[in-house]
Amino acid sequence: MSKKKSKLSKEKKMKREDNDFRPDVKDDAEFASEVAPYPVYPVDAKEDDGQVGNETESTPVLGWIGLITAIVSLFFLPAILGPAAAVLGFISFLQGNRTLGAWSIVLGLVSLFVALFLSPFY
């Protein structure tokens, strides 16, 4: 009996030492459930009623138009088509077509840079 009693008292001491900063709390399960944030559930497409603020699927059409505009701006009207390609690329980038948008921005700005700074020397 004494061994069993000493074993139980050691377990109680260990539990008490673990919770010294909150000696009155025996089980943290209830406390954790009160502090935990509510779970966030994704909105299903079936529940989407088309309200303002809900995003629709983005298509890469605007990105391709921006890229074509950027390539054309390297050869024709770079001061006008270069910034237009950069703006189209930026909008495409924000819609999620990051690669097409980045290429359009870079090529449009390179075309504008060449038109403004390098072409006066030729």
mmCIF file of N, CA, C and O in Angstrom, residues 56-100:
data_model
loop_
_atom_site.group_PDB
_atom_site.id
_atom_site.type_symbol
_atom_site.label_atom_id
_atom_site.label_comp_id
_atom_site.label_asym_id
_atom_site.label_seq_id
_atom_site.Cartn_x
_atom_site.Cartn_y
_atom_site.Cartn_z
ATOM 1 N N THR A 56 -14.606 36.492 -59.723
ATOM 2 C CA THR A 56 -14.954 35.558 -60.771
ATOM 3 C C THR A 56 -13.671 34.933 -61.295
ATOM 4 O O THR A 56 -12.573 35.365 -60.960
ATOM 5 N N GLU A 57 -13.809 33.941 -62.135
ATOM 6 C CA GLU A 57 -12.628 33.302 -62.712
ATOM 7 C C GLU A 57 -11.911 34.284 -63.627
ATOM 8 O O GLU A 57 -12.537 35.009 -64.393
ATOM 9 N N SER A 58 -10.613 34.315 -63.547
ATOM 10 C CA SER A 58 -9.849 35.200 -64.420
ATOM 11 C C SER A 58 -9.371 34.409 -65.632
ATOM 12 O O SER A 58 -8.970 33.256 -65.523
ATOM 13 N N THR A 59 -9.440 35.046 -66.765
ATOM 14 C CA THR A 59 -8.962 34.415 -67.989
ATOM 15 C C THR A 59 -7.692 35.128 -68.425
ATOM 16 O O THR A 59 -7.507 36.315 -68.130
ATOM 17 N N PRO A 60 -6.818 34.448 -69.123
ATOM 18 C CA PRO A 60 -5.549 35.065 -69.518
ATOM 19 C C PRO A 60 -5.649 35.958 -70.754
ATOM 20 O O PRO A 60 -4.628 36.364 -71.291
ATOM 21 N N VAL A 61 -6.860 36.302 -71.194
ATOM 22 C CA VAL A 61 -7.018 37.097 -72.412
ATOM 23 C C VAL A 61 -6.357 38.468 -72.265
ATOM 24 O O VAL A 61 -5.628 38.915 -73.157
ATOM 25 N N LEU A 62 -6.585 39.112 -71.140
ATOM 26 C CA LEU A 62 -5.995 40.438 -70.935
ATOM 27 C C LEU A 62 -4.471 40.361 -70.889
ATOM 28 O O LEU A 62 -3.779 41.255 -71.381
ATOM 29 N N GLY A 63 -3.935 39.293 -70.325
ATOM 30 C CA GLY A 63 -2.489 39.103 -70.301
ATOM 31 C C GLY A 63 -1.910 38.927 -71.693
ATOM 32 O O GLY A 63 -0.845 39.470 -72.008
ATOM 33 N N TRP A 64 -2.595 38.150 -72.526
ATOM 34 C CA TRP A 64 -2.119 37.956 -73.898
ATOM 35 C C TRP A 64 -2.211 39.256 -74.699
ATOM 36 O O TRP A 64 -1.329 39.562 -75.497
ATOM 37 N N ILE A 65 -3.280 40.027 -74.498
ATOM 38 C CA ILE A 65 -3.392 41.319 -75.188
ATOM 39 C C ILE A 65 -2.255 42.236 -74.755
ATOM 40 O O ILE A 65 -1.648 42.939 -75.577
ATOM 41 N N GLY A 66 -1.947 42.239 -73.474
ATOM 42 C CA GLY A 66 -0.837 43.051 -72.972
ATOM 43 C C GLY A 66 0.496 42.611 -73.542
ATOM 44 O O GLY A 66 1.339 43.446 -73.900
ATOM 45 N N LEU A 67 0.706 41.310 -73.651
ATOM 46 C CA LEU A 67 1.968 40.801 -74.189
ATOM 47 C C LEU A 67 2.105 41.131 -75.675
ATOM 48 O O LEU A 67 3.179 41.552 -76.130
ATOM 49 N N ILE A 68 1.032 40.981 -76.423
ATOM 50 C CA ILE A 68 1.061 41.326 -77.846
ATOM 51 C C ILE A 68 1.304 42.822 -78.020
ATOM 52 O O ILE A 68 2.099 43.245 -78.876
ATOM 53 N N THR A 69 0.659 43.636 -77.189
ATOM 54 C CA THR A 69 0.878 45.084 -77.240
ATOM 55 C C THR A 69 2.328 45.425 -76.916
ATOM 56 O O THR A 69 2.927 46.305 -77.550
ATOM 57 N N ALA A 70 2.918 44.734 -75.960
ATOM 58 C CA ALA A 70 4.311 44.987 -75.591
ATOM 59 C C ALA A 70 5.260 44.617 -76.732
ATOM 60 O O ALA A 70 6.218 45.349 -77.008
ATOM 61 N N ILE A 71 5.010 43.508 -77.392
ATOM 62 C CA ILE A 71 5.873 43.091 -78.504
ATOM 63 C C ILE A 71 5.740 44.062 -79.674
ATOM 64 O O ILE A 71 6.735 44.460 -80.290
ATOM 65 N N VAL A 72 4.514 44.482 -79.977
ATOM 66 C CA VAL A 72 4.300 45.454 -81.061
ATOM 67 C C VAL A 72 4.949 46.791 -80.713
ATOM 68 O O VAL A 72 5.497 47.477 -81.586
ATOM 69 N N SER A 73 4.939 47.147 -79.418
ATOM 70 C CA SER A 73 5.522 48.434 -79.020
ATOM 71 C C SER A 73 7.034 48.479 -79.212
ATOM 72 O O SER A 73 7.616 49.563 -79.250
ATOM 73 N N LEU A 74 7.670 47.332 -79.327
ATOM 74 C CA LEU A 74 9.111 47.334 -79.589
ATOM 75 C C LEU A 74 9.424 47.851 -80.993
ATOM 76 O O LEU A 74 10.530 48.324 -81.246
ATOM 77 N N PHE A 75 8.443 47.773 -81.900
ATOM 78 C CA PHE A 75 8.679 48.153 -83.290
ATOM 79 C C PHE A 75 7.852 49.353 -83.760
ATOM 80 O O PHE A 75 8.221 50.022 -84.714
ATOM 81 N N PHE A 76 6.717 49.624 -83.125
ATOM 82 C CA PHE A 76 5.804 50.635 -83.620
ATOM 83 C C PHE A 76 5.200 51.416 -82.451
ATOM 84 O O PHE A 76 4.636 50.811 -81.536
ATOM 85 N N LEU A 77 5.300 52.730 -82.464
ATOM 86 C CA LEU A 77 4.758 53.631 -81.437
ATOM 87 C C LEU A 77 5.119 53.205 -80.005
ATOM 88 O O LEU A 77 4.231 52.962 -79.172
ATOM 89 N N PRO A 78 6.392 53.141 -79.683
ATOM 90 C CA PRO A 78 6.773 52.653 -78.344
ATOM 91 C C PRO A 78 6.365 53.587 -77.207
ATOM 92 O O PRO A 78 6.129 53.123 -76.090
ATOM 93 N N ALA A 79 6.256 54.893 -77.482
ATOM 94 C CA ALA A 79 5.902 55.824 -76.404
ATOM 95 C C ALA A 79 4.433 55.692 -76.004
ATOM 96 O O ALA A 79 4.059 56.078 -74.892
ATOM 97 N N ILE A 80 3.607 55.155 -76.881
ATOM 98 C CA ILE A 80 2.183 54.994 -76.576
ATOM 99 C C ILE A 80 1.867 53.559 -76.187
ATOM 100 O O ILE A 80 1.202 53.300 -75.167
ATOM 101 N N LEU A 81 2.345 52.618 -76.987
ATOM 102 C CA LEU A 81 2.013 51.213 -76.738
ATOM 103 C C LEU A 81 2.788 50.614 -75.560
ATOM 104 O O LEU A 81 2.309 49.669 -74.921
ATOM 105 N N GLY A 82 3.971 51.152 -75.253
ATOM 106 C CA GLY A 82 4.753 50.644 -74.118
ATOM 107 C C GLY A 82 4.038 50.833 -72.790
ATOM 108 O O GLY A 82 3.845 49.863 -72.034
ATOM 109 N N PRO A 83 3.624 52.064 -72.458
ATOM 110 C CA PRO A 83 2.874 52.242 -71.205
ATOM 111 C C PRO A 83 1.526 51.509 -71.211
ATOM 112 O O PRO A 83 1.088 51.009 -70.171
ATOM 113 N N ALA A 84 0.880 51.433 -72.388
ATOM 114 C CA ALA A 84 -0.385 50.696 -72.457
ATOM 115 C C ALA A 84 -0.166 49.216 -72.130
ATOM 116 O O ALA A 84 -0.965 48.609 -71.407
ATOM 117 N N ALA A 85 0.924 48.669 -72.649
ATOM 118 C CA ALA A 85 1.239 47.259 -72.352
ATOM 119 C C ALA A 85 1.562 47.074 -70.876
ATOM 120 O O ALA A 85 1.173 46.066 -70.271
ATOM 121 N N ALA A 86 2.249 48.050 -70.284
ATOM 122 C CA ALA A 86 2.579 47.953 -68.857
ATOM 123 C C ALA A 86 1.312 48.003 -67.999
ATOM 124 O O ALA A 86 1.181 47.248 -67.030
ATOM 125 N N VAL A 87 0.371 48.854 -68.365
ATOM 126 C CA VAL A 87 -0.882 48.941 -67.607
ATOM 127 C C VAL A 87 -1.700 47.656 -67.773
ATOM 128 O O VAL A 87 -2.225 47.122 -66.791
ATOM 129 N N LEU A 88 -1.799 47.159 -68.996
ATOM 130 C CA LEU A 88 -2.519 45.901 -69.216
ATOM 131 C C LEU A 88 -1.846 44.749 -68.469
ATOM 132 O O LEU A 88 -2.513 43.882 -67.902
ATOM 133 N N GLY A 89 -0.519 44.753 -68.462
ATOM 134 C CA GLY A 89 0.209 43.721 -67.734
ATOM 135 C C GLY A 89 -0.016 43.800 -66.239
ATOM 136 O O GLY A 89 -0.141 42.783 -65.557
ATOM 137 N N PHE A 90 -0.095 45.023 -65.714
ATOM 138 C CA PHE A 90 -0.331 45.199 -64.284
ATOM 139 C C PHE A 90 -1.722 44.697 -63.899
ATOM 140 O O PHE A 90 -1.885 44.008 -62.891
ATOM 141 N N ILE A 91 -2.713 45.020 -64.706
ATOM 142 C CA ILE A 91 -4.069 44.544 -64.435
ATOM 143 C C ILE A 91 -4.110 43.016 -64.525
ATOM 144 O O ILE A 91 -4.734 42.352 -63.686
ATOM 145 N N SER A 92 -3.448 42.455 -65.521
ATOM 146 C CA SER A 92 -3.393 41.005 -65.662
ATOM 147 C C SER A 92 -2.686 40.359 -64.473
ATOM 148 O O SER A 92 -3.088 39.304 -63.990
ATOM 149 N N PHE A 93 -1.619 41.006 -63.999
ATOM 150 C CA PHE A 93 -0.884 40.513 -62.832
ATOM 151 C C PHE A 93 -1.786 40.474 -61.607
ATOM 152 O O PHE A 93 -1.768 39.519 -60.836
ATOM 153 N N LEU A 94 -2.580 41.515 -61.429
ATOM 154 C CA LEU A 94 -3.479 41.567 -60.274
ATOM 155 C C LEU A 94 -4.608 40.547 -60.371
ATOM 156 O O LEU A 94 -5.123 40.098 -59.348
ATOM 157 N N GLN A 95 -4.995 40.173 -61.576
ATOM 158 C CA GLN A 95 -6.048 39.183 -61.751
ATOM 159 C C GLN A 95 -5.559 37.763 -61.532
ATOM 160 O O GLN A 95 -6.360 36.838 -61.470
ATOM 161 N N GLY A 96 -4.261 37.570 -61.414
ATOM 162 C CA GLY A 96 -3.736 36.238 -61.133
ATOM 163 C C GLY A 96 -2.909 35.639 -62.244
ATOM 164 O O GLY A 96 -2.316 34.589 -62.063
ATOM 165 N N ASN A 97 -2.841 36.295 -63.392
ATOM 166 C CA ASN A 97 -2.004 35.809 -64.490
ATOM 167 C C ASN A 97 -0.625 36.443 -64.348
ATOM 168 O O ASN A 97 -0.255 37.360 -65.075
ATOM 169 N N ARG A 98 0.123 35.962 -63.396
ATOM 170 C CA ARG A 98 1.361 36.626 -62.995
ATOM 171 C C ARG A 98 2.442 36.600 -64.069
ATOM 172 O O ARG A 98 3.123 37.583 -64.283
ATOM 173 N N THR A 99 2.614 35.507 -64.749
ATOM 174 C CA THR A 99 3.689 35.412 -65.741
ATOM 175 C C THR A 99 3.424 36.313 -66.939
ATOM 176 O O THR A 99 4.306 37.076 -67.352
ATOM 177 N N LEU A 100 2.229 36.227 -67.489
ATOM 178 C CA LEU A 100 1.891 37.087 -68.623
ATOM 179 C C LEU A 100 1.947 38.559 -68.222
ATOM 180 O O LEU A 100 2.428 39.404 -68.972
#
